[in-house]
Amino acid sequence: MFASAVLLAAGKGKRFGSAVPKPLFRLGGKPLLFYSLRQLDSCARIQEIILVASAGNMAAMRSFLRRHPFKKVKKLVTGGLRRQDSVRAGLLHTDKRAELVLIHDSARPFVDRKMIVAALRKAQATGAAVAGVAVKATIKRVRSGVAVETLKREELREIQTPQVFRKELLLRAFKTWGRVTVTDDASLVEKLGKPVSVVEGSFDNIKITTPEDACFARAILEKKTR
Ligand code: CTP
Ligand code: MG
């Protein structure tokens, strides 16, 4: 089954606050983006990669791609204001043979091929599959500073990317619900009433969001290369 990957790198990196754009922030001598791109590019089940970047970073991205010519990167497209606008931009540029679309945040450098393949397989079978991990914390619903409910931890999952969908399903989800602002793509599919499977992600698969995440990322990188 033809699978396209849409790799998101069009955010503003506001919370991270680095001088260089977050996707190009150097971690272990390589730009952040390099790590997830390497995993996607080397996955035999992925046929093409669409890289989504912000308008202001196009020249820097082109230069990154010249220096790191990953063979499956077929297009560099401009993202949008919201994350989901960037996803849509990438989605609309996927090959017309694509039956599966995998969405991944370049801010998650430690995605591995095992979870990529698990999500692709599950989405092929069920229509939609996302990576998730058990929640370690106790989560309460709080209103006006008062705990009103403690959620059953064993039912909770922290959802990550990759997220994989049958292309036709994701297109339909965007068409119907794309105007509602969401934090992940699966939410739009859930709004259609379609099941979204959750496959095992990993605790290493963190999202680099705030400056301290760079420290965690260096520690994970060190562990992985040991
Ligand atoms: N993203 C994107 N287009 C947007 C917003 C986000 O492609 N309009 C991407 C980011 O590049 C990132 C991923 O979505 O890889 C997850 O977003 P987040 O961690 O929030 O990164 P930023 O949006 O860049 O950071 P911030 O919200 O702090 O500005
Ligand atoms: Mg953001």
CSV table of C-alpha atoms and ligand atoms in Angstrom, one decimal:
chain,number,residue,atom,x,y,z
A,1,MET,CA,0.0,0.0,0.0
A,2,PHE,CA,1.4,3.4,-1.0
A,3,ALA,CA,2.2,5.4,2.1
A,4,SER,CA,3.1,9.1,2.2
A,5,ALA,CA,4.7,10.7,5.2
A,6,VAL,CA,3.9,14.4,6.0
A,7,LEU,CA,6.7,15.8,8.2
A,8,LEU,CA,5.7,18.9,10.0
A,9,ALA,CA,8.3,21.7,10.5
A,10,ALA,CA,6.2,24.8,10.1
A,11,GLY,CA,5.6,25.9,13.7
A,12,LYS,CA,6.9,29.1,15.2
A,13,GLY,CA,8.8,27.4,18.1
A,14,LYS,CA,7.5,30.1,20.4
A,15,ARG,CA,7.8,28.2,23.6
A,16,PHE,CA,11.2,26.8,22.7
A,17,GLY,CA,12.4,30.3,21.9
A,18,SER,CA,15.7,29.5,20.2
A,19,ALA,CA,17.4,31.9,17.8
A,20,VAL,CA,17.4,29.4,15.0
A,21,PRO,CA,14.1,27.8,13.9
A,22,LYS,CA,13.2,24.8,16.2
A,23,PRO,CA,13.4,22.2,13.3
A,24,LEU,CA,17.0,23.4,12.6
A,25,PHE,CA,18.1,23.6,16.3
A,26,ARG,CA,21.2,21.5,16.6
A,27,LEU,CA,21.1,18.4,18.8
A,28,GLY,CA,24.2,16.1,18.9
A,29,GLY,CA,25.6,18.0,15.9
A,30,LYS,CA,22.6,17.5,13.6
A,31,PRO,CA,19.5,19.7,13.1
A,32,LEU,CA,16.5,18.3,15.1
A,33,LEU,CA,14.6,17.6,11.8
A,34,PHE,CA,17.4,15.2,10.7
A,35,TYR,CA,16.5,12.6,13.2
A,36,SER,CA,12.9,11.9,12.3
A,37,LEU,CA,13.6,12.4,8.6
A,38,ARG,CA,16.2,9.6,8.8
A,39,GLN,CA,13.7,7.2,10.4
A,40,LEU,CA,11.0,8.0,7.9
A,41,ASP,CA,13.4,7.8,4.9
A,42,SER,CA,14.8,4.5,5.9
A,43,CYS,CA,11.4,2.8,6.4
A,44,ALA,CA,10.7,0.5,3.5
A,45,ARG,CA,6.9,0.9,3.9
A,46,ILE,CA,7.0,4.7,3.2
A,47,GLN,CA,7.2,5.7,-0.4
A,48,GLU,CA,7.5,9.5,-0.2
A,49,ILE,CA,8.0,12.3,2.3
A,50,ILE,CA,6.3,15.7,2.1
A,51,LEU,CA,8.2,18.2,4.2
A,52,VAL,CA,6.1,21.2,5.5
A,53,ALA,CA,7.9,24.3,6.5
A,54,SER,CA,7.0,27.9,7.3
A,55,ALA,CA,7.3,30.5,4.5
A,56,GLY,CA,10.1,32.3,6.4
A,57,ASN,CA,12.2,29.2,6.6
A,58,MET,CA,12.0,28.0,3.0
A,59,ALA,CA,15.6,29.0,2.0
A,60,ALA,CA,17.1,27.5,5.2
A,61,MET,CA,15.1,24.2,4.6
A,62,ARG,CA,16.2,24.0,1.0
A,63,SER,CA,19.8,24.4,2.1
A,64,PHE,CA,19.2,21.7,4.8
A,65,LEU,CA,17.9,19.4,2.1
A,66,ARG,CA,20.9,20.0,-0.1
A,67,ARG,CA,23.2,19.1,2.7
A,68,HIS,CA,21.1,16.1,3.7
A,69,PRO,CA,19.6,14.7,0.5
A,70,PHE,CA,17.1,12.2,1.8
A,71,LYS,CA,15.9,10.3,-1.2
A,72,LYS,CA,12.2,10.1,-0.4
A,73,VAL,CA,11.6,13.8,0.2
A,74,LYS,CA,9.5,14.6,-2.9
A,75,LYS,CA,8.2,18.1,-2.0
A,76,LEU,CA,8.8,21.0,0.3
A,77,VAL,CA,5.6,22.8,0.9
A,78,THR,CA,4.6,25.9,2.9
A,79,GLY,CA,2.6,25.3,6.1
A,80,GLY,CA,-0.2,27.3,7.6
A,81,LEU,CA,-1.1,29.2,10.8
A,82,ARG,CA,-2.4,26.3,12.8
A,83,ARG,CA,-0.7,22.9,13.0
A,84,GLN,CA,-3.7,21.4,11.3
A,85,ASP,CA,-3.4,23.9,8.4
A,86,SER,CA,0.2,22.6,7.9
A,87,VAL,CA,-1.1,19.0,7.9
A,88,ARG,CA,-3.7,19.9,5.4
A,89,ALA,CA,-1.1,21.6,3.1
A,90,GLY,CA,1.1,18.5,3.3
A,91,LEU,CA,-1.9,16.1,2.8
A,92,LEU,CA,-3.0,17.9,-0.4
A,93,HIS,CA,0.4,17.5,-1.8
A,94,THR,CA,0.7,13.7,-1.3
A,95,ASP,CA,1.0,11.5,-4.4
A,96,LYS,CA,-2.3,10.5,-5.9
A,97,ARG,CA,-1.4,6.9,-5.4
A,98,ALA,CA,-1.2,7.4,-1.6
A,99,GLU,CA,-3.6,5.3,0.3
A,100,LEU,CA,-2.1,5.8,3.8
A,101,VAL,CA,-0.8,9.1,5.2
A,102,LEU,CA,1.5,9.3,8.2
A,103,ILE,CA,1.7,12.6,10.0
A,104,HIS,CA,4.7,13.2,12.2
A,105,ASP,CA,6.0,16.3,14.2
A,106,SER,CA,9.7,17.0,13.5
A,107,ALA,CA,9.7,18.2,17.1
A,108,ARG,CA,9.7,14.4,18.0
A,109,PRO,CA,13.2,13.3,16.9
A,110,PHE,CA,13.2,10.0,18.7
A,111,VAL,CA,10.4,8.3,16.7
A,112,ASP,CA,11.5,4.8,15.8
A,113,ARG,CA,10.8,2.5,12.9
A,114,LYS,CA,9.1,0.0,15.1
A,115,MET,CA,6.3,2.4,16.0
A,116,ILE,CA,6.2,3.8,12.5
A,117,VAL,CA,5.5,0.3,11.1
A,118,ALA,CA,3.1,-0.6,13.9
A,119,ALA,CA,1.0,2.5,13.2
A,120,LEU,CA,1.1,1.9,9.4
A,121,ARG,CA,0.0,-1.7,9.8
A,122,LYS,CA,-2.8,-0.9,12.2
A,123,ALA,CA,-4.1,2.0,10.1
A,124,GLN,CA,-4.1,-0.2,7.0
A,125,ALA,CA,-6.3,-2.7,8.9
A,126,THR,CA,-8.5,-0.2,10.8
A,127,GLY,CA,-8.4,3.2,9.1
A,128,ALA,CA,-6.6,5.2,11.8
A,129,ALA,CA,-3.8,4.5,14.3
A,130,VAL,CA,-1.8,6.7,16.5
A,131,ALA,CA,1.2,6.2,18.9
A,132,GLY,CA,0.5,6.5,22.6
A,133,VAL,CA,2.0,5.7,26.0
A,134,ALA,CA,0.7,5.0,29.4
A,135,VAL,CA,0.3,8.1,31.6
A,136,LYS,CA,2.7,8.2,34.6
A,137,ALA,CA,1.0,11.0,36.4
A,138,THR,CA,-2.2,11.3,38.3
A,139,ILE,CA,-4.5,13.5,36.3
A,140,LYS,CA,-7.4,15.4,37.8
A,141,ARG,CA,-10.0,17.7,36.4
A,142,VAL,CA,-9.7,21.0,38.2
A,143,ARG,CA,-12.3,23.8,38.1
A,144,SER,CA,-11.7,27.1,39.8
A,145,GLY,CA,-8.7,25.6,41.6
A,146,VAL,CA,-10.6,22.7,43.0
A,147,ALA,CA,-10.2,19.1,42.0
A,148,VAL,CA,-13.6,17.8,40.8
A,149,GLU,CA,-12.5,14.5,39.3
A,150,THR,CA,-9.6,12.1,39.3
A,151,LEU,CA,-9.4,10.3,35.9
A,152,LYS,CA,-8.8,6.6,35.8
A,153,ARG,CA,-5.2,6.4,34.9
A,154,GLU,CA,-5.3,3.0,33.4
A,155,GLU,CA,-7.7,4.3,30.8
A,156,LEU,CA,-5.5,7.3,29.9
A,157,ARG,CA,-2.9,7.4,27.1
A,158,GLU,CA,-0.6,10.3,26.2
A,159,ILE,CA,-0.9,10.6,22.5
A,160,GLN,CA,2.1,11.2,20.3
A,161,THR,CA,2.9,11.2,16.6
A,162,PRO,CA,3.2,9.3,14.3
A,163,GLN,CA,-0.5,9.2,13.4
A,164,VAL,CA,-1.5,7.3,10.4
A,165,PHE,CA,-4.8,7.4,8.5
A,166,ARG,CA,-6.3,6.1,5.3
A,167,LYS,CA,-6.0,9.1,3.1
A,168,GLU,CA,-9.6,9.1,2.1
A,169,LEU,CA,-10.6,9.2,5.8
A,170,LEU,CA,-8.3,12.0,6.7
A,171,LEU,CA,-9.5,14.1,3.8
A,172,ARG,CA,-13.1,13.6,4.9
A,173,ALA,CA,-12.2,14.5,8.5
A,174,PHE,CA,-10.6,17.7,7.3
A,175,LYS,CA,-13.5,18.6,5.0
A,176,THR,CA,-16.0,18.1,7.8
A,177,TRP,CA,-14.2,19.3,10.9
A,178,GLY,CA,-11.1,21.1,9.7
A,179,ARG,CA,-12.4,24.5,10.8
A,180,VAL,CA,-12.5,23.4,14.4
A,181,THR,CA,-9.1,23.9,16.1
A,182,VAL,CA,-7.6,20.7,17.5
A,183,THR,CA,-4.3,19.6,18.8
A,184,ASP,CA,-3.9,16.4,16.8
A,185,ASP,CA,-5.2,14.9,13.6
A,186,ALA,CA,-6.9,11.9,15.2
A,187,SER,CA,-9.3,14.3,17.0
A,188,LEU,CA,-10.8,15.2,13.6
A,189,VAL,CA,-11.3,11.5,12.7
A,190,GLU,CA,-12.8,10.9,16.1
A,191,LYS,CA,-15.3,13.7,15.4
A,192,LEU,CA,-16.5,11.7,12.4
A,193,GLY,CA,-17.3,8.9,14.8
A,194,LYS,CA,-14.6,6.6,13.3
A,195,PRO,CA,-12.4,4.5,15.6
A,196,VAL,CA,-8.8,5.5,16.1
A,197,SER,CA,-6.5,2.7,17.3
A,198,VAL,CA,-3.7,3.4,19.7
A,199,VAL,CA,-0.4,1.5,19.2
A,200,GLU,CA,2.6,1.6,21.5
A,201,GLY,CA,4.7,4.7,21.3
A,202,SER,CA,7.7,5.2,23.6
A,203,PHE,CA,8.7,7.3,26.5
A,204,ASP,CA,11.7,8.4,24.4
A,205,ASN,CA,9.4,9.9,21.8
A,206,ILE,CA,9.2,13.2,23.5
A,207,LYS,CA,8.2,16.5,21.8
A,208,ILE,CA,10.7,19.2,22.1
A,209,THR,CA,8.6,22.1,23.3
A,210,THR,CA,10.3,24.2,26.0
A,211,PRO,CA,14.0,24.9,26.5
A,212,GLU,CA,14.4,22.2,29.2
A,213,ASP,CA,13.3,19.6,26.6
A,214,ALA,CA,16.7,20.2,24.9
A,215,CYS,CA,18.4,18.8,28.0
A,216,PHE,CA,16.1,15.7,28.1
A,217,ALA,CA,16.7,15.2,24.4
A,218,ARG,CA,20.5,15.3,24.8
A,219,ALA,CA,20.1,12.7,27.6
A,220,ILE,CA,18.0,10.4,25.4
A,221,LEU,CA,20.4,10.8,22.5
A,222,GLU,CA,23.2,9.9,24.8
A,223,LYS,CA,21.4,6.8,26.0
A,224,LYS,CA,20.5,5.7,22.4
A,225,THR,CA,24.1,6.1,21.1
A,226,ARG,CA,25.6,4.3,24.2
B,1,CTP,N1,3.6,22.8,13.3
B,1,CTP,C1,3.5,23.1,12.0
B,1,CTP,N2,2.7,24.2,11.6
B,1,CTP,C2,2.1,25.0,12.6
B,1,CTP,C3,2.3,24.7,13.9
B,1,CTP,C4,3.1,23.6,14.3
B,1,CTP,O1,4.0,22.4,11.1
B,1,CTP,N3,1.4,26.0,12.2
B,1,CTP,C5,4.5,21.7,13.7
B,1,CTP,C6,5.8,22.1,14.5
B,1,CTP,O2,6.8,22.4,13.5
B,1,CTP,C7,6.1,20.9,15.3
B,1,CTP,C8,4.7,20.2,15.5
B,1,CTP,O3,3.8,20.8,14.6
B,1,CTP,O4,6.9,20.0,14.7
B,1,CTP,C9,4.2,20.3,16.9
B,1,CTP,O5,4.0,21.7,17.3
B,1,CTP,P1,4.7,22.4,18.5
B,1,CTP,O6,5.5,21.5,19.3
B,1,CTP,O7,3.6,23.2,19.1
B,1,CTP,O8,5.8,23.3,17.8
B,1,CTP,P2,5.6,24.9,17.5
B,1,CTP,O9,4.2,25.2,17.0
B,1,CTP,O10,6.7,25.2,16.5
B,1,CTP,O11,5.9,25.5,18.9
B,1,CTP,P3,5.1,26.7,19.7
B,1,CTP,O12,3.7,26.2,19.8
B,1,CTP,O13,5.7,26.8,21.0
B,1,CTP,O14,5.2,27.9,18.8
B,2,MG,MG,2.5,24.9,18.4
